[in-house]
Tab-separated table of C-alpha atoms and ligand atoms in Angstrom:
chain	number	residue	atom	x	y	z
I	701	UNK	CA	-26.389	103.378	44.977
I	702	UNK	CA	-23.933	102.208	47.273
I	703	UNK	CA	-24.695	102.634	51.305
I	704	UNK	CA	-24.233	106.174	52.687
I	705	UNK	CA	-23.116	106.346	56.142
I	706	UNK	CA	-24.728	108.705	58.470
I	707	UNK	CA	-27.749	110.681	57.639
I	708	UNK	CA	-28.595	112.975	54.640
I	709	UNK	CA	-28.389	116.531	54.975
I	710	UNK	CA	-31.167	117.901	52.861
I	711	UNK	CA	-30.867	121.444	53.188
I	712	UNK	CA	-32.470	122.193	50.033
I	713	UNK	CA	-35.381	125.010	50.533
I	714	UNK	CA	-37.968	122.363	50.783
I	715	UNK	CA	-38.997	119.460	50.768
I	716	UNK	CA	-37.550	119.496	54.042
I	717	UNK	CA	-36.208	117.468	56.817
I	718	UNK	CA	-39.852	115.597	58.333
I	719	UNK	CA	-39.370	115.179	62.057
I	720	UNK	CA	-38.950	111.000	62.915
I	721	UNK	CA	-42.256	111.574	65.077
I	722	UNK	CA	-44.212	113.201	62.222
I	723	UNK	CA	-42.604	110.366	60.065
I	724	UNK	CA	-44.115	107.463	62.761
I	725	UNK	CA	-47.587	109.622	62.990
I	726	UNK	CA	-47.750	109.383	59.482
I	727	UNK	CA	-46.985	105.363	59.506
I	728	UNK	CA	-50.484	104.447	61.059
I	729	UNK	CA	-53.122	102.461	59.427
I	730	UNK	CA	-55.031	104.853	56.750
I	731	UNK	CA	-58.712	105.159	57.748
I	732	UNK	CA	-62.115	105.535	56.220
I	733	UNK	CA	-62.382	108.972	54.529
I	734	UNK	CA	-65.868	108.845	55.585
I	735	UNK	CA	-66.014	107.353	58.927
I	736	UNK	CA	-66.691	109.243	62.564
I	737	UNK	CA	-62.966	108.716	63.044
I	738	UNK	CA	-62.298	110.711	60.153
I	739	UNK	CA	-64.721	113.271	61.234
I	740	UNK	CA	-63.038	114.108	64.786
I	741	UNK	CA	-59.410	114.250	63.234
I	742	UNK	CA	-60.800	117.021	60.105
I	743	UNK	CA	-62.718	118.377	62.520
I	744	UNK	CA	-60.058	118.608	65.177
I	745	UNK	CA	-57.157	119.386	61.956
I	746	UNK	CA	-59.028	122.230	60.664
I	747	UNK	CA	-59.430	124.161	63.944
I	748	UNK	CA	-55.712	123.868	64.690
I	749	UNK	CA	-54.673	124.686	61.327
I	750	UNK	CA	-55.369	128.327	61.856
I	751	UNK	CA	-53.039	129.833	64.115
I	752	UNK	CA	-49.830	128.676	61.951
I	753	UNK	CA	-52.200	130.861	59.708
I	754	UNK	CA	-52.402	134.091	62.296
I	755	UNK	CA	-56.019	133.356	61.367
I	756	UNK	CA	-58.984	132.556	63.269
I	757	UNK	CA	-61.098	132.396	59.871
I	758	UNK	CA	-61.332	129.437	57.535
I	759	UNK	CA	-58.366	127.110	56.186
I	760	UNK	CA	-58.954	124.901	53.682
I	761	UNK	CA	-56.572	121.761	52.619
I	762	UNK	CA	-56.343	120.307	49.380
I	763	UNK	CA	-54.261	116.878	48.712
I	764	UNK	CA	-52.360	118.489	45.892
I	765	UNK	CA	-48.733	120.393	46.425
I	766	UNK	CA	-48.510	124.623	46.205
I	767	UNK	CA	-49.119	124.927	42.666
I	768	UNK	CA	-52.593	123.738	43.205
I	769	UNK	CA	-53.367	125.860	45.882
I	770	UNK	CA	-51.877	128.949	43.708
I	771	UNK	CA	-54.376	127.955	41.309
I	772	UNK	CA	-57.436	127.633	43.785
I	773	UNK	CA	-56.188	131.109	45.311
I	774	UNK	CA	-57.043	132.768	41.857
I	775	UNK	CA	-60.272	130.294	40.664
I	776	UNK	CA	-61.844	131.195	43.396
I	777	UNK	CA	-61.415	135.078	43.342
I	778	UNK	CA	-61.341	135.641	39.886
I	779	UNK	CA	-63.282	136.474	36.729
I	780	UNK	CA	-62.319	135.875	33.090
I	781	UNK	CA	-60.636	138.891	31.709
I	782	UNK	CA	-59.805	141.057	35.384
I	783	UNK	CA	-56.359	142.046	35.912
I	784	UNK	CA	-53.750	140.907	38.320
I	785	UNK	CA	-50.952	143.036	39.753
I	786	UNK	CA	-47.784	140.962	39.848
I	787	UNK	CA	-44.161	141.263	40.943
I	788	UNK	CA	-40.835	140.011	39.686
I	789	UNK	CA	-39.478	139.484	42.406
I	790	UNK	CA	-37.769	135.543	41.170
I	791	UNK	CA	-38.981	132.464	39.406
I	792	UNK	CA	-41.770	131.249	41.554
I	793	UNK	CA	-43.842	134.834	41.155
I	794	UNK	CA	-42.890	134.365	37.611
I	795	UNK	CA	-44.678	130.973	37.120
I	796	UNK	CA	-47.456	132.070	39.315
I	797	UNK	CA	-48.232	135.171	36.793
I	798	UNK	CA	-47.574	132.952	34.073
I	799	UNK	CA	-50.053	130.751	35.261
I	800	UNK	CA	-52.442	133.627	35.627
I	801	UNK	CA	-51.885	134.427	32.437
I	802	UNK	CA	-52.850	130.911	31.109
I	803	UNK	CA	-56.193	131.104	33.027
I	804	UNK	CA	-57.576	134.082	31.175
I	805	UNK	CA	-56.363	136.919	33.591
I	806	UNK	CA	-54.753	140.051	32.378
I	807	UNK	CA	-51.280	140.414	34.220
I	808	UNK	CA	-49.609	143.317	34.995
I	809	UNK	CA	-46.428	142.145	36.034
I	810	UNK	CA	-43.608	144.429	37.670
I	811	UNK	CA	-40.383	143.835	36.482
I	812	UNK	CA	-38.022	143.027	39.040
I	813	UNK	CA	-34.388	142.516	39.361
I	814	UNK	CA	-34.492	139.033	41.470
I	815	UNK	CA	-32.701	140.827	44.523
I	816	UNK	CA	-35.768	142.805	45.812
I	817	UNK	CA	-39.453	141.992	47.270
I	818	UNK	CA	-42.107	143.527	45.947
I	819	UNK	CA	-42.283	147.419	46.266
I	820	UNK	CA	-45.406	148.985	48.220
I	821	UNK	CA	-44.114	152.372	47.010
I	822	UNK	CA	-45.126	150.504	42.964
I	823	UNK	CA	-48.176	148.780	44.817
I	824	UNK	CA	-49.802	152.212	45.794
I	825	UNK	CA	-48.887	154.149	42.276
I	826	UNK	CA	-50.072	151.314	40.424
I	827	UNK	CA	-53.544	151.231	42.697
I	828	UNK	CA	-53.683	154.726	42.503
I	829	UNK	CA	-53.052	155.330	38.938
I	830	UNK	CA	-56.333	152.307	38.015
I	831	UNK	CA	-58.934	154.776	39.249
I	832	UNK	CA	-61.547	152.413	37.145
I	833	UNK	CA	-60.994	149.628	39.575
I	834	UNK	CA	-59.296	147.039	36.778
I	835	UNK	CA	-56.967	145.611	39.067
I	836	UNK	CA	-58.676	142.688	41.064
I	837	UNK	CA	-56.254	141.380	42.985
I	838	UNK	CA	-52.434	142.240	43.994
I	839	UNK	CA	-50.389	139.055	43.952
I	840	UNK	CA	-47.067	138.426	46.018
I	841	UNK	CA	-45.028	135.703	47.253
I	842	UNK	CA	-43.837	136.016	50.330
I	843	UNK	CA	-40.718	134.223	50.291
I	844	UNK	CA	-39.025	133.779	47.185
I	845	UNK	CA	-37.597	130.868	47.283
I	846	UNK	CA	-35.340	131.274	44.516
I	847	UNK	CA	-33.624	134.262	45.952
I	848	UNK	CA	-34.212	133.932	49.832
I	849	UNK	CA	-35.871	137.532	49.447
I	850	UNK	CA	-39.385	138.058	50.938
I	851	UNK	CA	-41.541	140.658	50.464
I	852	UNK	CA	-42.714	143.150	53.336
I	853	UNK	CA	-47.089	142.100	53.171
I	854	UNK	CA	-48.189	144.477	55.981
I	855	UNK	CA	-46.648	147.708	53.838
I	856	UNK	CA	-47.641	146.491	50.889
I	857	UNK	CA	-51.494	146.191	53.233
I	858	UNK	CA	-50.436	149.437	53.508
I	859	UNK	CA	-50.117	150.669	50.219
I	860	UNK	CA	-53.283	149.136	48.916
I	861	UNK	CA	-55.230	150.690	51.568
I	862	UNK	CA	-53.441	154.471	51.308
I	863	UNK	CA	-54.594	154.338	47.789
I	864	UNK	CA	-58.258	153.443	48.884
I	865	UNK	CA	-58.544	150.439	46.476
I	866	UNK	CA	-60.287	146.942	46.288
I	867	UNK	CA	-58.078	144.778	44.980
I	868	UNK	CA	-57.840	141.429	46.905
I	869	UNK	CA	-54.537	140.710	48.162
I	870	UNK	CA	-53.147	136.864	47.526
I	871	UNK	CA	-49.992	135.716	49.140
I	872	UNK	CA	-47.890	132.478	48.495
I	873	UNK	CA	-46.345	131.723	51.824
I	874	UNK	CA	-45.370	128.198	49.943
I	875	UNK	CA	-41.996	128.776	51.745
I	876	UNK	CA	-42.494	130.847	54.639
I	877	UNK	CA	-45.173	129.728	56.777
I	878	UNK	CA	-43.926	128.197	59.746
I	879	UNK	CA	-40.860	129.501	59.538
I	880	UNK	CA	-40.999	133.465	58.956
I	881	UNK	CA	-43.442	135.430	60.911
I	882	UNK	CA	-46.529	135.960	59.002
I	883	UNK	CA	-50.313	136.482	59.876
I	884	UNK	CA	-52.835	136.467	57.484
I	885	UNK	CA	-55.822	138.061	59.848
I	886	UNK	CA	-53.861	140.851	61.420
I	887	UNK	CA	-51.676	141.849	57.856
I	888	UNK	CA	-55.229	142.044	55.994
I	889	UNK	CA	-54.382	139.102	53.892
I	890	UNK	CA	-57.114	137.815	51.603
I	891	UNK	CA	-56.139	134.564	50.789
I	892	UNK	CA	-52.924	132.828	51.856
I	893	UNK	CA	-51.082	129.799	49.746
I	894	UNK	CA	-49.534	127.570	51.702
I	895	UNK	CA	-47.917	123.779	51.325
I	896	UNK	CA	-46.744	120.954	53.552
I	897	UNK	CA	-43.089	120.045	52.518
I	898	UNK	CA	-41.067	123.453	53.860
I	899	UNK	CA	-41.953	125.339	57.249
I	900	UNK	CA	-44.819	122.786	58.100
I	901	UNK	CA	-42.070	119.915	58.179
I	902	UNK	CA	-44.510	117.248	55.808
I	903	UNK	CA	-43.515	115.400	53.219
I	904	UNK	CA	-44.954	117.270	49.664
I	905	UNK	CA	-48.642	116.717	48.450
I	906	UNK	CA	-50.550	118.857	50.766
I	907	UNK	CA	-51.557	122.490	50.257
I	908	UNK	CA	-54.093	125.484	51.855
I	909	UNK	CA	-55.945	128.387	51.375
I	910	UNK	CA	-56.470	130.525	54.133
I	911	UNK	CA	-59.697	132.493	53.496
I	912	UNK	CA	-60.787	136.033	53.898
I	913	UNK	CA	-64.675	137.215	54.828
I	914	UNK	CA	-63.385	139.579	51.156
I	915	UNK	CA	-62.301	136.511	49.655
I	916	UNK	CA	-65.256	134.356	50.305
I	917	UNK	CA	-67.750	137.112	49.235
I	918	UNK	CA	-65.502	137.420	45.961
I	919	UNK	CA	-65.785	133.724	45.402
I	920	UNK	CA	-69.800	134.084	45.340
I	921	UNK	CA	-69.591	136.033	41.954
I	922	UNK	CA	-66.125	134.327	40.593
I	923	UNK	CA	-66.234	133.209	37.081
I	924	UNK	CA	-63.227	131.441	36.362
I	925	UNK	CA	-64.309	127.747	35.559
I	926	UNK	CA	-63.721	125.450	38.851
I	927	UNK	CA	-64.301	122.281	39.972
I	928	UNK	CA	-61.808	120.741	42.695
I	929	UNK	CA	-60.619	123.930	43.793
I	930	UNK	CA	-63.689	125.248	44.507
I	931	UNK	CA	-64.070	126.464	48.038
I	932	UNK	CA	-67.808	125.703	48.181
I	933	UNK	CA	-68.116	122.387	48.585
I	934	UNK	CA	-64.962	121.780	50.556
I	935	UNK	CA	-66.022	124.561	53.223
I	936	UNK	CA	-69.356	122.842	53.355
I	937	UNK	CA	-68.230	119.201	54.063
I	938	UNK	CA	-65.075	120.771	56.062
I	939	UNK	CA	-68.277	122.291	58.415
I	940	UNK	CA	-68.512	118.271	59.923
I	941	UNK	CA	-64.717	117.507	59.415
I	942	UNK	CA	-64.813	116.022	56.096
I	943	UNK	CA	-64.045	116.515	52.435
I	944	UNK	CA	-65.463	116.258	49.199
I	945	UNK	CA	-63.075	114.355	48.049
I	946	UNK	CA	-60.304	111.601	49.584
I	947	UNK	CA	-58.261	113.542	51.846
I	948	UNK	CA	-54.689	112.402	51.921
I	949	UNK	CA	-55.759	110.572	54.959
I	950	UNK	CA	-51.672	109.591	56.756
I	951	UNK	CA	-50.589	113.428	55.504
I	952	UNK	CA	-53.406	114.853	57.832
I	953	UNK	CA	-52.058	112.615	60.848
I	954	UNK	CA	-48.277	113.868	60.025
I	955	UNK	CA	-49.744	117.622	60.240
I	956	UNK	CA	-51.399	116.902	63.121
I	957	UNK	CA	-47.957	116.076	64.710
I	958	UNK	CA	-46.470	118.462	62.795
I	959	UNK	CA	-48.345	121.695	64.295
I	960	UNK	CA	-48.052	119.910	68.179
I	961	UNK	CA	-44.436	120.247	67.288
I	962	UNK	CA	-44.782	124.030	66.053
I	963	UNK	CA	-46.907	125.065	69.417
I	964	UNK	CA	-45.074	123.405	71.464
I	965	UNK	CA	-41.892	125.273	70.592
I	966	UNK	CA	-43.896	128.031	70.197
I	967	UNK	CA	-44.093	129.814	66.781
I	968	UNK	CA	-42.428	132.747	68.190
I	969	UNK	CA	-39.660	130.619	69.301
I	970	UNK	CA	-39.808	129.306	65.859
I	971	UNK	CA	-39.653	132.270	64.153
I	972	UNK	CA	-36.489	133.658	66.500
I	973	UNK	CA	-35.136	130.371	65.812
I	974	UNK	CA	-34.924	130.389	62.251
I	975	UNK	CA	-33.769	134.444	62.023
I	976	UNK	CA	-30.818	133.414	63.864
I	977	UNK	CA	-29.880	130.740	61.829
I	978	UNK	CA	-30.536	132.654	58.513
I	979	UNK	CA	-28.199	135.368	59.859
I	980	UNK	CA	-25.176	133.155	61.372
I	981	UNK	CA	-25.452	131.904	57.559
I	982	UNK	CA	-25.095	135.354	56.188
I	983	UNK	CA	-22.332	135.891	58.120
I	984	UNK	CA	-20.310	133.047	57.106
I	985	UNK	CA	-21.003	133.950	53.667
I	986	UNK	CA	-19.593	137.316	54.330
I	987	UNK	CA	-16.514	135.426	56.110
I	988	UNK	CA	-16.246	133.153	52.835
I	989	UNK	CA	-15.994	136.883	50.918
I	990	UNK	CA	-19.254	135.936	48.614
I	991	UNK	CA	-21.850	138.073	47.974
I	992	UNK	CA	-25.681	137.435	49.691
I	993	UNK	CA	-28.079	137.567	47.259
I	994	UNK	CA	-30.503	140.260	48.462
I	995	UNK	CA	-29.712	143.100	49.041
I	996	UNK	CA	-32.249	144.854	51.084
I	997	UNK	CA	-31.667	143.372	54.836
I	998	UNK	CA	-35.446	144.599	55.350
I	999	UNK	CA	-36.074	141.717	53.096
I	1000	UNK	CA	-33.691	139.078	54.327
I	1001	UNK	CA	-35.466	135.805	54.501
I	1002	UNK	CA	-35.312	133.496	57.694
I	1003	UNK	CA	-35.586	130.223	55.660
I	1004	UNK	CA	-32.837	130.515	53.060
I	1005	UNK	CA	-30.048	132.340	51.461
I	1006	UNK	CA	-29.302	132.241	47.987
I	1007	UNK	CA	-25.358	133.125	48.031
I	1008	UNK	CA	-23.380	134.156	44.282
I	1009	UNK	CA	-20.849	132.500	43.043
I	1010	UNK	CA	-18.332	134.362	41.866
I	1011	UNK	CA	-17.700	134.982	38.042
I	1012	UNK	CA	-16.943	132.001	36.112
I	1013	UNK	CA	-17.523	129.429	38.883
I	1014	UNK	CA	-20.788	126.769	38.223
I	1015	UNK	CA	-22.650	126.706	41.234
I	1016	UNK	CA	-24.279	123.697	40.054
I	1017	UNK	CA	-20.716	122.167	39.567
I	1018	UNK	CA	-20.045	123.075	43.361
I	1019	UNK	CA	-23.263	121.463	44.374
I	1020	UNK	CA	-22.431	118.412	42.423
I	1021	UNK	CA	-19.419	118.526	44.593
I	1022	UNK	CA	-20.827	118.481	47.738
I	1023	UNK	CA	-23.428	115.885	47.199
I	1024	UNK	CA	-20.772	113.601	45.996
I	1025	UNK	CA	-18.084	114.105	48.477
I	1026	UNK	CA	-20.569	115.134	51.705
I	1027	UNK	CA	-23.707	113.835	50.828
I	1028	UNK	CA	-25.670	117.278	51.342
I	1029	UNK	CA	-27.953	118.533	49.098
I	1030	UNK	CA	-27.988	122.357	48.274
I	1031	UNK	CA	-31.093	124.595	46.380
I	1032	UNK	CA	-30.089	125.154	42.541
I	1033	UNK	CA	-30.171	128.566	41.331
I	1034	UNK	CA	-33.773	128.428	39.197
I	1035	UNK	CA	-34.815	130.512	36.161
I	1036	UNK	CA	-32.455	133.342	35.364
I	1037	UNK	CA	-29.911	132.573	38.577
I	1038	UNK	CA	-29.113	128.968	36.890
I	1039	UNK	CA	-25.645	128.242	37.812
I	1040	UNK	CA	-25.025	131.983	39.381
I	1041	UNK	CA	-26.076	130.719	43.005
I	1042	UNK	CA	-26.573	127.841	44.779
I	1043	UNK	CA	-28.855	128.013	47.774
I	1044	UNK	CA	-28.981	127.187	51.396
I	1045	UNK	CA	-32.456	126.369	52.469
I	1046	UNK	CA	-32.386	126.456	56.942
I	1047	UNK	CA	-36.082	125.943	57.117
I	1048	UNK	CA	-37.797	123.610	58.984
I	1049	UNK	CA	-36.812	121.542	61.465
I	1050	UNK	CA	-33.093	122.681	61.946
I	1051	UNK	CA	-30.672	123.761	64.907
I	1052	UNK	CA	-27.328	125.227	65.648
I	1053	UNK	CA	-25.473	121.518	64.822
I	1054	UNK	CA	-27.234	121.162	61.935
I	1055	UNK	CA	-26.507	124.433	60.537
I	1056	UNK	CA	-22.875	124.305	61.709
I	1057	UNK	CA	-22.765	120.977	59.671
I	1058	UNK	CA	-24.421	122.125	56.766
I	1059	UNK	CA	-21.875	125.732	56.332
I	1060	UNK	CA	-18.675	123.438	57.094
I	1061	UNK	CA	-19.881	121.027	54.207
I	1062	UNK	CA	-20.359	124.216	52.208
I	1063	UNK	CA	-17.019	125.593	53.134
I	1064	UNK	CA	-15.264	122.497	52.433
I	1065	UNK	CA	-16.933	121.868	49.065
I	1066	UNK	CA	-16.263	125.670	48.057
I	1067	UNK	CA	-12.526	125.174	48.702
I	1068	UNK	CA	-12.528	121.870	46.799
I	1069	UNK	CA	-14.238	123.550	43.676
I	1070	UNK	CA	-11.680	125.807	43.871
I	1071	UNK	CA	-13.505	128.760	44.945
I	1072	UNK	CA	-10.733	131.003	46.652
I	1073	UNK	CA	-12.544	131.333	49.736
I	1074	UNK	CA	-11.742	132.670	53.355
I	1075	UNK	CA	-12.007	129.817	55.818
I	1076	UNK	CA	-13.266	132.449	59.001
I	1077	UNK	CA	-16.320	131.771	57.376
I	1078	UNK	CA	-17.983	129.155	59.462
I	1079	UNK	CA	-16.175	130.688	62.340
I	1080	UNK	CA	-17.960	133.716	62.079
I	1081	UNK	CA	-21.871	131.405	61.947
I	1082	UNK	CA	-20.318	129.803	65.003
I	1083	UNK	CA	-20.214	133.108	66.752
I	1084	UNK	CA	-22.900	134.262	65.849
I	1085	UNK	CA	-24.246	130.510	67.098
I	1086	UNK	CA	-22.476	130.832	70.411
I	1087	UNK	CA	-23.214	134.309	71.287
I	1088	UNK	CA	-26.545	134.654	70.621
C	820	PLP	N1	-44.264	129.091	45.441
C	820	PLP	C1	-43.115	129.025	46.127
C	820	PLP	C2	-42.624	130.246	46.837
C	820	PLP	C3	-42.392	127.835	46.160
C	820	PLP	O1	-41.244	127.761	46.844
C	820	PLP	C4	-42.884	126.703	45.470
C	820	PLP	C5	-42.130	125.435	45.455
C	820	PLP	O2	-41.014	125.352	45.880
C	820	PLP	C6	-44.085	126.820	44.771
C	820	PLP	C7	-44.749	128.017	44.791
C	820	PLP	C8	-44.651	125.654	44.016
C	820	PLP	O3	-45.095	124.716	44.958
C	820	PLP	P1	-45.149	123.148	44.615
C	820	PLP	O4	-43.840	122.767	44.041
C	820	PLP	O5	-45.440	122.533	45.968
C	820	PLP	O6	-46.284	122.956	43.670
């Protein structure tokens, strides 16, 4: 590869940017795993894990990336055979149920059209209709990070509770924590999925569990077969600050810089930050006369937008574009939306300049592809920018 001048943009939907001090934190000497060093930092990590959380209950932290904690989420819950309510709602749900599905769990999976979050109005007919109590646990991701469409969790909290039902409720904030507003105590949230590389600002290769007094007493009867998901042992040698296993030792000092960053903004702030951004990006798409994704603005997301194409333009051609001529790398469109939309991931740590560079390089590499496009786009994200 020849040299690139300047600095990447990566403004994919995660892995995103890591912060240079979170990069240094990360760059000390490893440590023994086992050592009272170790202890004070786990100890000290798994306090101030929580309130990224909105929980004052237990986090665990596994050294694998989301799909492991997806799996741990349901291991630890479930029982051979039980059903699992499931939406559509875009490719990551999709390979969640499917890996539900592969574990020995009935699914009942909600089709979806890829431009909506999961319905509480389906949630409480569904709940309602399973008067024997089949349904174990209602699954949703938060933020679908294929379609930059999340999913409203306290009505859907709602919903399950109107129809007087059971059913755990597991959420995959993979791409939303730390940069949406969520809380897992307060939104009755029984076990939250959660990784490093998106709102959290880490590198990939880290992922949680946030854990419900419901979920843990589920987990004492679980029958799914587990071993190093299981919550047991890690909540038992997390008790002194430790693990059962080798942590990933220089990941645990980046989060530890990582959430100093996040409270020191404040995660309001960070929140207010990111729903500005996400909506001076909408706007130049409107300017650019393309089409946002989804279509509910209830369901909006703060960390991306997924933006058609119109007919018989390649996103992925257009992306190719841009990383060639601008060196900035955009979100493909996964699954079904291959080709149909390319996405802009503004999650993370991102500000105005970063956002204005990232829509110009978009609006330049639209009008190179040959995408007729209206260049009051990025004006309209720098109003938005300026006035609010
Ligand atoms: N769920 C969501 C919403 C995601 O965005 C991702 C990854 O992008 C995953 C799950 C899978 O996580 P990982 O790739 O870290 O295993």
């Amino acid at each position: 590869m020849t040299y690139a001048a300047g600095r990447h943009f990566l403004q994919i939907p995660g892995p995103t940017n890591v912060p240079d001090s979170v990069l240094r934190a990360m760059s000390a000497a490893t440590i023994d795993h086992r050592g009272p060093e170790f202890g004070e930092l786990g100890a000290q990590l798994l306090r101030d894990v929580r309130p990224v959380f909105g929980t004052t209950g237990p986090v665990v932290i596994y050294p694998a990336t989301g799909t492991g904690a997806w799996e741990a989420a349901l291991v630890n819950t479930l029982s051979p055979g039980d059903t699992v309510l499931t939406f559509e709602t875009g490719h990551f749900a999709t390979l969640w149920q499917d890996m539900a599905r592969s574990l020995g769990l009935e699914v009942d999976f909600v089709p979806g059209d890829w431009r909506h979050g999961a319905d509480p109005a389906v949630v409480a007919e569904r709940l309602t209709a399973d008067t024997a109590h089949r349904i174990r646990a209602v699954c949703v991701v938060h933020n679908e990070t294929s379609t930059g469409v999340t999913s409203r969790i306290p009505e859907i909290r709602a919903a399950i509770d109107a129809a007087g039902h059971p059913a755990l409720l597991l959420v995959d904030t993979i791409s939303s924590l730390g940069s949406i507003d969520y809380r897992h105590d307060e939104w009755g949230v029984d076990v939250t999925v959660a990784g490093s590389q998106k709102g959290l600002m880490l590198p990939p290769g880290m992922s949680f569990n946030a854990i419900s007094a419901k979920a843990l007493e589920a987990s004492a009867t679980a029958r799914l077969p587990r071993t190093f998901w299981d919550w047991g042992p890690m909540l038992a040698a997390n008790e002194r600050g430790y693990f059962p296993y080798t942590p990933n030792t220089n990941l645990l000092y980046g989060l530890r810089e990582a959430l100093r960053l996040l409270y020191d903004e404040g995660l309001e702030n960070v929140f207010a930050r990111h729903a500005r951004h996400a909506e001076a990006t909408r706007a130049a798409v409107r300017g650019w006369g393309l089409e946002v994704l989804a279509l509910d603005e209830r369901e909006y997301s703060g960390a991306l937008t997924a933006v058609l194409v119109p007919d018989g333009v390649d996103a992925d051609k257009v992306r190719a574009l841009i990383l060639d001529r601008f060196d900035m790398s955009l979100g493909a469109g996964l699954g079904r939306l291959a080709g149909r939309v390319f996405r802009i991931g503004h999650l993370g740590s991102f500000n105005d300049l970063t956002l204005a560079g990232t829509l110009a390089g978009v609006q330049m590499g639209l009008g190179l592809a040959g995408v007729a496009v209206d260049g009051r786009g990025l004006d309209a994200a720098l109003e938005v920018l300026q006035d609010s």
